[in-house]
Coordinates of C-alpha atoms and ligand atoms in Angstrom, one line a residue:
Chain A
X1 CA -51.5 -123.6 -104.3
X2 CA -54.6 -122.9 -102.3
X3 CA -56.5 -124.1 -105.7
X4 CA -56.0 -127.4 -104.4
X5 CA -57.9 -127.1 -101.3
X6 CA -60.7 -126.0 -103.8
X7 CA -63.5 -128.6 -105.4
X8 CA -66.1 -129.0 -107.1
X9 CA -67.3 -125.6 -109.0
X10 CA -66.5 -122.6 -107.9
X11 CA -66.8 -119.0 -108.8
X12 CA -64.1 -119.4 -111.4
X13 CA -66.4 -121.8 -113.4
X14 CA -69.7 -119.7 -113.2
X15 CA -67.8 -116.0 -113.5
X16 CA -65.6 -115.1 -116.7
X17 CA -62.4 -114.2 -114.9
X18 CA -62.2 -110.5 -116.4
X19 CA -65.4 -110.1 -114.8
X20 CA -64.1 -109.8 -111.2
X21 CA -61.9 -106.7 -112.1
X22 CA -65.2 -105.1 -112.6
X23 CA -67.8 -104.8 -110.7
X24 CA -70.6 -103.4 -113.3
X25 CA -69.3 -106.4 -115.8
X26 CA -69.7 -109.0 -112.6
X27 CA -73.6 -107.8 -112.2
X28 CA -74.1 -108.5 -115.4
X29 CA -72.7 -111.6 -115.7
X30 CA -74.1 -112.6 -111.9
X31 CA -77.2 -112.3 -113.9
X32 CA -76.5 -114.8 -116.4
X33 CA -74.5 -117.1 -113.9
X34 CA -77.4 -116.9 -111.6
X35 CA -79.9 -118.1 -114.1
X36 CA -77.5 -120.8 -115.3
X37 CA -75.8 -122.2 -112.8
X38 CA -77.2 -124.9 -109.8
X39 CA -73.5 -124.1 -108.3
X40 CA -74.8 -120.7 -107.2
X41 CA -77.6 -122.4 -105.4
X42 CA -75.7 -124.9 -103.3
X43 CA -73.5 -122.0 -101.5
X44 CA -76.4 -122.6 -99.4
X45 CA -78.0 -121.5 -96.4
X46 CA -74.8 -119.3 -95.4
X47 CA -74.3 -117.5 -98.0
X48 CA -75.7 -113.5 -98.8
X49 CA -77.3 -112.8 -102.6
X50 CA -76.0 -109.5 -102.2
X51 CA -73.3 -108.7 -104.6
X52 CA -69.8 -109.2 -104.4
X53 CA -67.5 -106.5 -104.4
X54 CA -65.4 -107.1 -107.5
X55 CA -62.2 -108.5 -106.8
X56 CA -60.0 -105.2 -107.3
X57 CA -62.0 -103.8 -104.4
X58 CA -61.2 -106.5 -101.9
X59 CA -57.5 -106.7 -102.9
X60 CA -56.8 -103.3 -102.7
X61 CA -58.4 -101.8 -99.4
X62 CA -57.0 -103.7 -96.6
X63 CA -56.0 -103.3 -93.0
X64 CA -53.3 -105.4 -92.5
X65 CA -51.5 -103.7 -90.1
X66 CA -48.3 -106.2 -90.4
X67 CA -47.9 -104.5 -94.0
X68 CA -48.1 -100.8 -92.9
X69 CA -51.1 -98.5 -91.4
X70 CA -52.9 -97.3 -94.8
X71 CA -55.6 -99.6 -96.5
X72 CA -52.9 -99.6 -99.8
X73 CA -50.0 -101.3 -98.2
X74 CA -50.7 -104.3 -97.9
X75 CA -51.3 -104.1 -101.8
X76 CA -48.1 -102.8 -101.8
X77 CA -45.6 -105.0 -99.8
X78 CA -47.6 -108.4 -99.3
X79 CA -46.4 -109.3 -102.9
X80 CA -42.6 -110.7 -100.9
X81 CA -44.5 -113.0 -98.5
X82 CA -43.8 -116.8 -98.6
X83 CA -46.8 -118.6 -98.5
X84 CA -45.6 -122.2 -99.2
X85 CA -44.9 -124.5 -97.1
X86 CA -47.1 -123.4 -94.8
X87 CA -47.4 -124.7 -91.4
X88 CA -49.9 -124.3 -88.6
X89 CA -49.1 -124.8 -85.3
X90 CA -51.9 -126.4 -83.3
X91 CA -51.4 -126.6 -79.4
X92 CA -52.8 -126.6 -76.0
X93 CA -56.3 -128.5 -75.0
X94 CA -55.9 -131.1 -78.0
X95 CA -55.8 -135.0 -78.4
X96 CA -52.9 -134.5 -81.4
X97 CA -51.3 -131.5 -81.2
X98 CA -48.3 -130.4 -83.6
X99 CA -46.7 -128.6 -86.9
X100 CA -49.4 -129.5 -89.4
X101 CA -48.8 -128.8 -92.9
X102 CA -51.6 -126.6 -94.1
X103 CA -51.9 -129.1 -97.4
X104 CA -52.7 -132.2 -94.5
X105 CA -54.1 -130.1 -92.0
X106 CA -57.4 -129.6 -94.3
X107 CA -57.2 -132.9 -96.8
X108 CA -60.4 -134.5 -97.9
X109 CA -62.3 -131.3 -95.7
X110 CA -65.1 -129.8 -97.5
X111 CA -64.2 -126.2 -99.5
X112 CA -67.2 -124.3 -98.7
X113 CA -68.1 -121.3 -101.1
X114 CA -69.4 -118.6 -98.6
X115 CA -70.6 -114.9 -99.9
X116 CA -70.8 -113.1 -96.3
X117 CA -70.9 -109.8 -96.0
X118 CA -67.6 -107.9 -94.4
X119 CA -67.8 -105.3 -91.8
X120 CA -65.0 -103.4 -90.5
X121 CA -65.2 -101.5 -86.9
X122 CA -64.1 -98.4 -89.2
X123 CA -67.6 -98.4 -90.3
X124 CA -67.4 -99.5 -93.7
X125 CA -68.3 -103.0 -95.3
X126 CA -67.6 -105.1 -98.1
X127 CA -69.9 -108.4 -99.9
X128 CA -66.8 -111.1 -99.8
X129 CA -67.1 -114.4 -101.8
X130 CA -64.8 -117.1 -99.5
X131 CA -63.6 -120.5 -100.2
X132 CA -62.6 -122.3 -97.1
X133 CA -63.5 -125.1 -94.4
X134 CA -65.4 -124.8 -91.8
X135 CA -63.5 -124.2 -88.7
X136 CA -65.6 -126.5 -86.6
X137 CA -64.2 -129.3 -88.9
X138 CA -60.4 -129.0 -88.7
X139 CA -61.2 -129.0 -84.8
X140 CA -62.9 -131.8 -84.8
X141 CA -59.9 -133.1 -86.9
X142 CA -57.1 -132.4 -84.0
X143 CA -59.7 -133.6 -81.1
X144 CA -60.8 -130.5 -79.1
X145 CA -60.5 -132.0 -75.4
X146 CA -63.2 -131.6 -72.6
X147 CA -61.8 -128.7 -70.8
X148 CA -61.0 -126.3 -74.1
X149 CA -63.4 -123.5 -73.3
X150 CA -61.5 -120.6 -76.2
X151 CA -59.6 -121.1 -79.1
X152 CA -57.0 -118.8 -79.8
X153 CA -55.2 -117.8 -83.4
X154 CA -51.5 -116.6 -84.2
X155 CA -50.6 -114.6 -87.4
X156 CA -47.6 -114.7 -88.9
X157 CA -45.0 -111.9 -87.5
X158 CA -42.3 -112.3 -89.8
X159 CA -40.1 -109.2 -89.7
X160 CA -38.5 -109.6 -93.0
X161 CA -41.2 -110.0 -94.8
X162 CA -43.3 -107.5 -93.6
X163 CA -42.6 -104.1 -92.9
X164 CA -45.2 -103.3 -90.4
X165 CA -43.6 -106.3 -88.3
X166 CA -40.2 -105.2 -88.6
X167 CA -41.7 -101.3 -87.9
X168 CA -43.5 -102.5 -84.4
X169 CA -46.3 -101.0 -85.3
X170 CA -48.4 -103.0 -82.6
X171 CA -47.4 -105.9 -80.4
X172 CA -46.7 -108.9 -82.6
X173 CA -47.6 -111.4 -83.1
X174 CA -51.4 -110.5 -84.1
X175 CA -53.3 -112.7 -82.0
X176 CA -57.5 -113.3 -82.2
X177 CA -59.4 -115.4 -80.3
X178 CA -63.1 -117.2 -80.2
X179 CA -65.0 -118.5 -77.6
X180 CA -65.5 -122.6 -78.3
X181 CA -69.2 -122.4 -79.3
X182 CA -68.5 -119.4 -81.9
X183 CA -65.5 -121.9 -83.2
X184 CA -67.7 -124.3 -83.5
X185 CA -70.3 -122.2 -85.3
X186 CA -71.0 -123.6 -89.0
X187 CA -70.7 -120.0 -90.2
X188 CA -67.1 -119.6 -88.7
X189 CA -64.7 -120.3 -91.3
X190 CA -60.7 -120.9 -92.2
X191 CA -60.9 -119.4 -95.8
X192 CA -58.3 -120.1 -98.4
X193 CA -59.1 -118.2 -101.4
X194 CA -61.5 -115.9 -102.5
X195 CA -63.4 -115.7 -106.0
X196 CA -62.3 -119.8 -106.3
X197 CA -58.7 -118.4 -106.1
X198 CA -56.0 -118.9 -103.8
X199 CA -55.9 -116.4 -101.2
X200 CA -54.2 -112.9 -102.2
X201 CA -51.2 -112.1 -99.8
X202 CA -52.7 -109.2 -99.1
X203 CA -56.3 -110.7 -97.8
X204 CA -54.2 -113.0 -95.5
X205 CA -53.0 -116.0 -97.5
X206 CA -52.8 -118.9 -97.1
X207 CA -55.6 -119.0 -94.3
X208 CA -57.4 -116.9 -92.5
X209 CA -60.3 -116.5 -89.8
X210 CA -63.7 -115.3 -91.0
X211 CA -66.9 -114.6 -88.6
X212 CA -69.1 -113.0 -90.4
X213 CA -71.1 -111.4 -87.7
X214 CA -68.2 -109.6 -85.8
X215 CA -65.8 -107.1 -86.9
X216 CA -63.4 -107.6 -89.1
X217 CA -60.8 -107.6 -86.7
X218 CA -61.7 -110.7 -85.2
X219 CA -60.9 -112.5 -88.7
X220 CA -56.7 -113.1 -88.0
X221 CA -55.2 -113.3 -90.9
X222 CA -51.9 -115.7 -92.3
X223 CA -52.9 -117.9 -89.7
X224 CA -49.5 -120.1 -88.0
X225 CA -50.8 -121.4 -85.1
X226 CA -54.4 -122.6 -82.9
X227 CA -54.3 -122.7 -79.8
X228 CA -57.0 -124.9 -77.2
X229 CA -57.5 -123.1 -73.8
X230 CA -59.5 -123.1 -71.2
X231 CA -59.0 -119.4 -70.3
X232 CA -60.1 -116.2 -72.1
X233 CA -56.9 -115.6 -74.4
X234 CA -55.1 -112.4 -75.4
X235 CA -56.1 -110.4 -78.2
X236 CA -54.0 -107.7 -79.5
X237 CA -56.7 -105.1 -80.0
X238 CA -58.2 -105.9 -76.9
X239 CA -55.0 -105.7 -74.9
X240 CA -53.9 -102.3 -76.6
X241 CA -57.2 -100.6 -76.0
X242 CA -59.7 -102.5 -73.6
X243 CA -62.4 -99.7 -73.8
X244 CA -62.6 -99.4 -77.2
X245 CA -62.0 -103.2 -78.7
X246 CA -64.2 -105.9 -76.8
X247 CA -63.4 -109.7 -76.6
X248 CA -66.7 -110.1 -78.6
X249 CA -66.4 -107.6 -80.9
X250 CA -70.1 -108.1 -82.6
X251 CA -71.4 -105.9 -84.8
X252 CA -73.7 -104.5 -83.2
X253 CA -75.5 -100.8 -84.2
X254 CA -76.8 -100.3 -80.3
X255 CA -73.5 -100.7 -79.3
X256 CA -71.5 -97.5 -79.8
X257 CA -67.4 -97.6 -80.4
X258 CA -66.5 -94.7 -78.7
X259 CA -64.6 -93.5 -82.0
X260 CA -67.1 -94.6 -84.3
X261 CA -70.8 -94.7 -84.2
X262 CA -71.9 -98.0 -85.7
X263 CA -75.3 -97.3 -86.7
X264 CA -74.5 -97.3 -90.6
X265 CA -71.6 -98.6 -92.7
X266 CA -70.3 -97.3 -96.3
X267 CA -70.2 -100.0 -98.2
X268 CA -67.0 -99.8 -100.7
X269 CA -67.0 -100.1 -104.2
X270 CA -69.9 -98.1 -105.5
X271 CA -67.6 -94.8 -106.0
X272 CA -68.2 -91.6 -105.1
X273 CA -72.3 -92.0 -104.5
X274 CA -71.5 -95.5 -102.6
X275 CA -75.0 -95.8 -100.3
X276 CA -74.8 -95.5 -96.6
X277 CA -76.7 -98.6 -95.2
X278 CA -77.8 -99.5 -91.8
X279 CA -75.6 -101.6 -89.7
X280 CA -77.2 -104.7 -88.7
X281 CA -77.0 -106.5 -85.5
X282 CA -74.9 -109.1 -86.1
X283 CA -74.2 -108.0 -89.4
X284 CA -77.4 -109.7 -90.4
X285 CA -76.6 -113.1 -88.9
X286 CA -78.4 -112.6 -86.1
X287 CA -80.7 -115.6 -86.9
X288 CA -77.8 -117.9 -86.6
X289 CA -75.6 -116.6 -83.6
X290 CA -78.1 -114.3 -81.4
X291 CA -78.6 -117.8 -79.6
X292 CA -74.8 -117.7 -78.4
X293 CA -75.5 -114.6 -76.4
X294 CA -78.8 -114.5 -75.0
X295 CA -77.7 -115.1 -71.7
X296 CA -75.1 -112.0 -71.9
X297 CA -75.9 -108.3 -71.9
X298 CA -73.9 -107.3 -75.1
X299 CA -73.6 -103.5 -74.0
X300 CA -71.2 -104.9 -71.1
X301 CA -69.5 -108.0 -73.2
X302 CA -69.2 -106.1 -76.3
Chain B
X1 CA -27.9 -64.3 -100.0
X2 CA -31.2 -66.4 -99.8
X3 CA -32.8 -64.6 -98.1
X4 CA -32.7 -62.1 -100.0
X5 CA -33.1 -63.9 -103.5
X6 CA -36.6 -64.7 -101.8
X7 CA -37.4 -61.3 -101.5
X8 CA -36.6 -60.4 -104.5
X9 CA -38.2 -63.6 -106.2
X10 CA -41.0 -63.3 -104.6
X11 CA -41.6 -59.4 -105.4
X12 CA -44.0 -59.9 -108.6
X13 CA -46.0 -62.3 -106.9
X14 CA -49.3 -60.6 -105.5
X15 CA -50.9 -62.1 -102.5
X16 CA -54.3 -62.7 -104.8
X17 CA -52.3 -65.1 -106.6
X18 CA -52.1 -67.2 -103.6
X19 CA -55.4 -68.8 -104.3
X20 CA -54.6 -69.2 -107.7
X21 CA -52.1 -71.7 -106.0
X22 CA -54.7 -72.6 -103.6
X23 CA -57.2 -74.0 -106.1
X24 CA -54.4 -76.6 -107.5
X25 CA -55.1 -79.4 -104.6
X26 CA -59.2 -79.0 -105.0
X27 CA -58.1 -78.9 -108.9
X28 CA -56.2 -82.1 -108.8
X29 CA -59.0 -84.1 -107.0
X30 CA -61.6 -83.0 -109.5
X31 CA -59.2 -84.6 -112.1
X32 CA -58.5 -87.7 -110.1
X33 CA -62.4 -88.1 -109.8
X34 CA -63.1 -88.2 -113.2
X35 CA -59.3 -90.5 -114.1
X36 CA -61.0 -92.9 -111.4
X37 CA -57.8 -92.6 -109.5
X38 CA -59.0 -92.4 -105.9
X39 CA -58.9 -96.0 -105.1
X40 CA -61.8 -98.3 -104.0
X41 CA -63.3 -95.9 -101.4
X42 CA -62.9 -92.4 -103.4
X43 CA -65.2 -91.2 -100.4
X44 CA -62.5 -91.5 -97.9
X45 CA -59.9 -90.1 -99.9
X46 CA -61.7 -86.8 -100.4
X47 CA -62.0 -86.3 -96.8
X48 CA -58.7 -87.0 -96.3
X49 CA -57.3 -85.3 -98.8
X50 CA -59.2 -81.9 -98.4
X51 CA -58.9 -82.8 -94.3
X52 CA -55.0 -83.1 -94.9
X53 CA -54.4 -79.5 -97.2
X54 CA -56.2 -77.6 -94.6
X55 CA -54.0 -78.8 -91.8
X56 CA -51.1 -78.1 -93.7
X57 CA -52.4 -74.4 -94.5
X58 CA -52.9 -74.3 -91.0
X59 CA -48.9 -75.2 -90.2
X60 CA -48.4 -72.9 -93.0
X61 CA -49.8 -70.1 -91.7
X62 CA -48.4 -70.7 -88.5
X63 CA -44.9 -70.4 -89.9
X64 CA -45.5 -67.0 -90.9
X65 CA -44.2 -65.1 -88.1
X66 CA -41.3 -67.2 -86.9
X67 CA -39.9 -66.9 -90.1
X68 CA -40.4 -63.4 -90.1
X69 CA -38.5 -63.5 -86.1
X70 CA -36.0 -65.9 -86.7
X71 CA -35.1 -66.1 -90.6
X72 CA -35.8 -62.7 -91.0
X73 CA -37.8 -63.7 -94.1
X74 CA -41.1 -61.7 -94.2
X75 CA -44.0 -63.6 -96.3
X76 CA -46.7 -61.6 -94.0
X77 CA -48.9 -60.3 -97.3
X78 CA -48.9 -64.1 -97.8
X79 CA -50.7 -64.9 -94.4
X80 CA -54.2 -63.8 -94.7
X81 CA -54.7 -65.9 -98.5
X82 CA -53.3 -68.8 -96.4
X83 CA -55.6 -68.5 -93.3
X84 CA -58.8 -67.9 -95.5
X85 CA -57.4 -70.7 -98.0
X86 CA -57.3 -73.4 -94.6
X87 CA -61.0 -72.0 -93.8
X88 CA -62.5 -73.2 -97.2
X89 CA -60.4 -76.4 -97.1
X90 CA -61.8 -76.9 -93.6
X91 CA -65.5 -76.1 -94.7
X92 CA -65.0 -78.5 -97.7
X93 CA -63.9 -81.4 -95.6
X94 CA -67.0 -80.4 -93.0
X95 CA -68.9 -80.4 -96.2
X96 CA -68.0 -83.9 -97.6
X97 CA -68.2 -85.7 -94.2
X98 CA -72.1 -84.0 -93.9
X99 CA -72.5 -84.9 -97.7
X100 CA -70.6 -88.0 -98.7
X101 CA -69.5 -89.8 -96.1
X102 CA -72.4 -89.3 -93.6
X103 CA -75.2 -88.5 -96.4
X104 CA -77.4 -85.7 -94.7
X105 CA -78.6 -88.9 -92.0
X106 CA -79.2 -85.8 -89.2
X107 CA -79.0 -88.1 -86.2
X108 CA -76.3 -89.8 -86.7
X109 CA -74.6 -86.3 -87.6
X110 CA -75.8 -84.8 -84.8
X111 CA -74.7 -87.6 -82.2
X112 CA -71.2 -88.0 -83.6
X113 CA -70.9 -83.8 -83.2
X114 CA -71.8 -84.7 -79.5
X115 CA -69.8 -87.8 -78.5
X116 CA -67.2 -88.2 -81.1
X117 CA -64.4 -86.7 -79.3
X118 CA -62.2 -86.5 -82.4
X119 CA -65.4 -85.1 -84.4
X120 CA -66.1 -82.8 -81.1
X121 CA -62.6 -81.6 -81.4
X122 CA -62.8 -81.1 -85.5
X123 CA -65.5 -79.1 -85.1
X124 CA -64.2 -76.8 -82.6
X125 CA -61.4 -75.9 -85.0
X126 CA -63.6 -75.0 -87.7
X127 CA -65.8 -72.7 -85.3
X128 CA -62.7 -71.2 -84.3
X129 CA -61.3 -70.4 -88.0
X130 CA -65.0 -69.2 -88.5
X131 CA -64.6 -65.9 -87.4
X132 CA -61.2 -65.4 -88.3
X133 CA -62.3 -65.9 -92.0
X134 CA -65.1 -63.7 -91.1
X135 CA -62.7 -60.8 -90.4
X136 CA -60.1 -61.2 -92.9
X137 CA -60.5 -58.2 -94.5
X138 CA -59.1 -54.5 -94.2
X139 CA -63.1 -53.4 -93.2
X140 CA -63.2 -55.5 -90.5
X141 CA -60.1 -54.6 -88.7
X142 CA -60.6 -51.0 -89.2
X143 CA -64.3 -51.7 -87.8
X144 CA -63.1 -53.7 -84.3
X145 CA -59.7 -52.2 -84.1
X146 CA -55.9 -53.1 -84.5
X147 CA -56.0 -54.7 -81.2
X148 CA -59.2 -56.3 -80.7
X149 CA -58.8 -57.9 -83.9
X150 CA -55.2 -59.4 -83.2
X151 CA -56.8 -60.5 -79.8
X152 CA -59.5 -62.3 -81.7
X153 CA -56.7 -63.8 -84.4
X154 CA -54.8 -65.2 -81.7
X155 CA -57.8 -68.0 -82.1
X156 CA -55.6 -69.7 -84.3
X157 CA -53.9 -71.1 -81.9
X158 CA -56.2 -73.3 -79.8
X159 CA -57.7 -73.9 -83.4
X160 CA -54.1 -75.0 -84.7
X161 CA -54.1 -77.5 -81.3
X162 CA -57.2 -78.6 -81.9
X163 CA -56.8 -79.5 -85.4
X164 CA -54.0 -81.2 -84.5
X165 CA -55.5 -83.2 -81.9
X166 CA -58.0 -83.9 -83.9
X167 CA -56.4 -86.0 -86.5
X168 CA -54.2 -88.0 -83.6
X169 CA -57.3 -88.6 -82.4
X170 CA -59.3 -90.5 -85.6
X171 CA -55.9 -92.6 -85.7
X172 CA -55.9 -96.6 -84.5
X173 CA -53.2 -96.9 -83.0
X174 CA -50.0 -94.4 -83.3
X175 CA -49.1 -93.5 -86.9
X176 CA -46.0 -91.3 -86.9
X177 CA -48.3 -89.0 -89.9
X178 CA -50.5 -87.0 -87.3
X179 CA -47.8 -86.9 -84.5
X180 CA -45.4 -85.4 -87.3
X181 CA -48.1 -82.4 -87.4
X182 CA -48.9 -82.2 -83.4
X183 CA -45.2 -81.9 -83.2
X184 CA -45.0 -79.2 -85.6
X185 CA -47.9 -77.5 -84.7
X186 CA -46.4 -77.4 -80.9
X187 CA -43.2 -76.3 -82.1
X188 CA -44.3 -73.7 -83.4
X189 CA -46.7 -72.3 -80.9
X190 CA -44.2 -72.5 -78.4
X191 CA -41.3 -70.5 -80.5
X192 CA -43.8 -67.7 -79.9
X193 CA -43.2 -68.3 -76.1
X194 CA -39.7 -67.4 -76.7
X195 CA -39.3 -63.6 -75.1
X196 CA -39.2 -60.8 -77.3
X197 CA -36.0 -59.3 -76.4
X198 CA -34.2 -61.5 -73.7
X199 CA -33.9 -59.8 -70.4
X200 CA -30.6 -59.4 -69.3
X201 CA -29.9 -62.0 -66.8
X202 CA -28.8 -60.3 -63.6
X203 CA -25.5 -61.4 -61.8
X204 CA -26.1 -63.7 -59.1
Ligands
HEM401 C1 -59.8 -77.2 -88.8 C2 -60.6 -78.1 -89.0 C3 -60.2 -79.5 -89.4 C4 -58.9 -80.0 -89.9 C5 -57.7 -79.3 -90.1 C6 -59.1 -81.4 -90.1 C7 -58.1 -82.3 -90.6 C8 -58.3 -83.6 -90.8 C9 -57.2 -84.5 -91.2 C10 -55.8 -84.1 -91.4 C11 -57.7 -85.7 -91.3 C12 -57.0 -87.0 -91.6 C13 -56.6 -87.1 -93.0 C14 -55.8 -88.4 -93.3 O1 -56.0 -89.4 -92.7 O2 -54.9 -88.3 -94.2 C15 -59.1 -85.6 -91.0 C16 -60.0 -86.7 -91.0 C17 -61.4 -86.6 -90.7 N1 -62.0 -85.5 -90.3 FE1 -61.2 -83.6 -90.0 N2 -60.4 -81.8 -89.8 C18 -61.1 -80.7 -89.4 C19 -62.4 -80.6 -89.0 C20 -63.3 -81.6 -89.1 C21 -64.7 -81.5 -88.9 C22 -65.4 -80.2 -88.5 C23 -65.2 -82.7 -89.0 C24 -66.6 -83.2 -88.9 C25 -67.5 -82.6 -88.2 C26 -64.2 -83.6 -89.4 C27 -64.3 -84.9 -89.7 C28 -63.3 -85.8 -90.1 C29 -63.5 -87.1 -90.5 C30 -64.9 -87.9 -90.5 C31 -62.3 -87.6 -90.9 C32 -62.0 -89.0 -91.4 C33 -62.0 -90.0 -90.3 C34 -61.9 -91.4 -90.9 O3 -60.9 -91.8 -91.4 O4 -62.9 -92.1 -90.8 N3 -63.0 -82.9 -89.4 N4 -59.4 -84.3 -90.7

C-alpha cells in the first residue's frame, strides 16, 4: 500500500531484500551498494552514513504501548491492525480542514529516503532507514493559518484492535505534539515505510511522526488526526508524568531524566558486546535544530 | 494427605541439591546465548532475566516460614540454598549492569548509584543480602550466636521491600508484573505480623 507513496529508487533497489534480515550480510552489501549506487548519495544532507540496523531489529523491539508494555508485543499483536483506508483527520488553525484520505493527503509529495539515527528516553538507539514526506509539506498542503503556533498529532486508539487500548494501559488516545517551527523543520518527517517498504504494523503504519533529534516518544505513531493550535497541546507522557517527560523532549546528555541518565545510549543490534556510545546533544542534529532553542534554557524546557 | 506426600517426597532430596536446581535458569541463558534466542537487545534480557530469578528466590525464601505456620509444610533445610541462591543471582545482575549494560564507564556508574532512585534502592538490597550470604553457614551462627544472627537475618525483610520497590520503580508507567511481586512480597511480610498465639480476647 504504502509502496505507492514511494518513488524513484529506494533501498529495495540498491539492497538485496535477504540482506535486511541480517545485519552482517547488509554491511556487506552497504559496501557494494555504496560504491554502486548514485541513489545512496541523493538521501542527502539529512541523512546519517551510519549503518542501519537490519530490519529484524527494528521490527522486533518496539514500544508501542497500544500493543502491550514489553518491546515484543507489538511484534506480537500489531499483525490484526487495519491499515487501509486510512484517514487522517486534519483540524483546528487550517484553511481546509477535514477527513483526508492518507492516499490524497500526500499525492504528488516528495518520498524522502532519510537514515536518522533513533533514540529512545530508555537509553538505547537504533540507525533507522525512513521513507516519508516532509511534514512541513503536507502543512503547507492544508494552509497552516496565521495564529497556529503547535501542531498536535492523534494515534489510533482502537480497542479492538489493540490490546494495550482495550487494557487502558495509559490515557488514550496517544497524543504528541510540536511546536510550529519544529513542524516546519526539513528534518521532521511523516514516514511511511522503512527499508522502501510499507510501514510494519508494529513501527506505526501507515504513518508516523519522526524528529530525529528528540526522543523517540515524540514520534506518534498510526497517525489519525493533526491538529493546528495556537496553544501548547496535551501530550500523553507529559500529562502522566510532568517531571520526568518534557514538552521538548530533546535529547540532550546534560539534561538528566531522573530515571535514566542520558549521557550514553546502547545501541541495539550488535549482540551481546553491542558498544555503549555517547549521547549527543540533539542526537547529533544539533547543526540543524540548536537554532530553534537558543533563546531557551533547555535544563528548564526540557 | 498432601502434606504429607510432600514430606515424604521430598525426603531424598538434600538441601545441596538445591543449587543443582539453582544453576538451571543461569544454564538456560548460556544456551539461549549461544541459539541467538534473546532477541534484538540480548543485553537487556540478561539483566532482566538474572534481575527477575533473584526476586523470585527472594519471594521464595520468604515463603518458607508461613508455610511452615500456616500449611504446616516445613521446607526450612531448603531456606538457606535459596537465600544464598538469590545472593548470586543478585550479584550476577549487579555484575551485568557494571559489565554489559554500563561497560565499566565509572562515572556514569557512580552517578546512577547516587541519583537513580530505583538504582539507589537496588543496591541497597544487595548490600543488605551481603551479609546474610556472608553468614550462611553453621560457623558463623555458632560464632555471633543463635540470636544475634536471627537479628541480623531479619535483614531480609527491608531487603525483600526494597527489591520490590526497586523493580516498580524502573517501570514506565504501571505494569501489573512488578506490582504482582510488591504485593506478594507485602503479603508475606505482613502474615508474620499475625500474633503468635492469639490472645484471648477479654469480655467487654
Ligand atoms: C536484591 C537485589 C536486586 C533485585 C532482586 C533486582 C531485581 C530486578 C528486576 C526484577 C528487574 C526487572 C526485570 C524485568 O523487567 O523483567 C531489574 C531490573 C534492573 N535492575 Fe535490578 N535488582 C536488584 C539489584 C540491582 C542492582 C544492585 C542494580 C544496579 C546497581 C540493579 C540494576 C537494574 C537495572 C539497570 C535493571 C534494568 C532496568 C532497565 O530496564 O533499563 N538492580 N532488577
Amino acid at each position: 500500500m504504502a509502496q505507492r507513496y514511494n518513488s524513484g529508487l529506494g533501498w529495495a533497489d540498491v539492497t538485496p531484500k535477504a540482506g535486511w534480515l541480517n545485519r552482517r550480510h547488509l554491511m556487506m552489501t552497504m559496501g557494494a551498494a555504496l560504491a554502486a549506487s548514485p541513489a545512496l548519495a541523493a538521501t542527502g544532507p539529512y541523512s546519517t552514513d551510519e549503518a542501519p540496523n537490519s530490519l529484524e531489529d527494528i521490527t522486533s523491539y518496539n514500544n508501542f504501548y497500544e500493543f502491550g508494555f514489553d518491546k515484543t508485543d507489538p511484534a506480537a499483536h500489531a499483525g490484526k491492525l487495519t491499515t487501509s483506508p486510512w484517514a487522517v483527520e486534519v483540524d483546528g488553525l487550517v484553511d481546509r480542514p477535514g477527513s483526508y484520505d492518507l492516499v490524497d493527503l500526500l499525492k504528488g509529495l516528495p518520498v524522502e529516503e532519510r537514515i536518522y539515527r533513533f533514540r529512545c528516553v530508555e537509553a538505547w538507539s537504533m540507525v533507522i532507514p525512513w521513507n516519508g514526506v516532509q511534514l512541513s509539506h503536507v502543512l503547507d498542503r492544508v494552509g497552516v493559518q496565521p495564529g497556529a503556533k503547535f501542531v498536535q498529532f492523534t494515534s489510533l486508539a482502537r480497542p479492538e484492535e489493540m490490546p494495550g487500548v482495550k487494557a487502558g494501559l495509559l490515557d488514550w488516545p496517544y497524543r504528541e505534539g510540536l511546536r510550529m517551527d519544529e513542524a516546519m523543520h526539513p528534518l521532521t518527517l511523516l514516514a511511511t515505510g522503512i527499508y522502501g517498504e510499507p510501514m510494519p504494523n508494529q513501527n506505526g503504519a501507515p504513518i508516523r511522526l519522526v524528529v530525529p533529534w528528540k526522543y523517540g516518544f515524540k514520534s506518534a505513531k498510526s497517525l489519525v488526526k493533526i491538529t493546528l493550535t495556537d496553544r501548547m497541546p496535551y501530550t500523553t507522557w507529559n500529562a502522566l508524568q510532568p517531571k520526568e517527560y518534557g514538552f521538548y523532549a530533546n535529547v540532550n546528555p546534560e539534561v538528566d531524566h531522573p530515571r535514566w541518565s542520558q549521557a550514553s545510549e546502547r545501541r541495539i543490534g550488535a549482540g551481546l558486546f553491542a558498544s555503549r556510545v555517547d549521547t549527543q546533544k540533539f542526537n547529533g542534529y544539533g547543526d540543524l535544530v540548536a537554532d530553534l532553542y537558543k533563546e531557551q534554557d533547555l535544563a528548564r524546557d526540557y | 494427605m498432601l502434606r504429607d506426600t510432600i514430606h515424604r517426597g521430598l525426603r531424598p532430596v538434600r538441601p545441596w541439591m538445591v543449587y543443582t536446581l539453582g544453576v538451571l535458569p543461569a544454564l538456560l541463558l548460556v544456551i539461549d546465548v549461544f541459539t541467538g534466542n534473546l532477541g534484538v537487545d540480548p543485553v537487556k534480557t540478561i539483566e532482566h532475566r538474572v534481575g527477575e530469578v533473584a526476586l523470585q528466590l527472594i519471594v521464595a525464601g520468604l515463603c518458607i516460614t508461613p508455610l511452615r505456620r500456616f500449611a504446616g509444610l516445613n521446607l526450612i533445610r531448603f531456606r538457606r540454598q535459596i537465600g544464598v541462591l538469590a545472593f548470586v543471582y543478585a550479584t550476577l545482575h549487579l555484575l551485568v549492569w557494571i559489565t554489559l549494560d554500563l561497560q565499566f564507564r565509572w562515572s556514569e556508574i557512580g552517578a546512577d548509584l547516587v541519583k537513580r532512585p530505583y538504582i539507589i534502592v537496588g543496591f541497597a538490597a544487595f548490600l543488605m543480602l551481603l551479609p546474610l550470604a556472608v553468614t550462611s553457614n553453621n560457623a558463623a551462627i555458632r560464632r555471633m550466636g543463635a540470636a544475634a544472627w536471627q537479628r541480623l537475618h531479619w535483614l531480609t525483610y527491608p531487603a525483600a521491600a526494597l527489591a520490590g520497590l526497586h523493580f516498580i520503580l524502573l517501570v514506565k508507567a504501571w505494569p501489573a508484573e512488578p506490582l504482582i511481586y510488591m504485593g506478594a512480597i507485602l503479603a508475606l511480610l505482613g502474615l508474620r505480623l499475625i500474633p503468635r498465639a492469639a490472645p484471648r480476647r477479654m469480655p467487654a
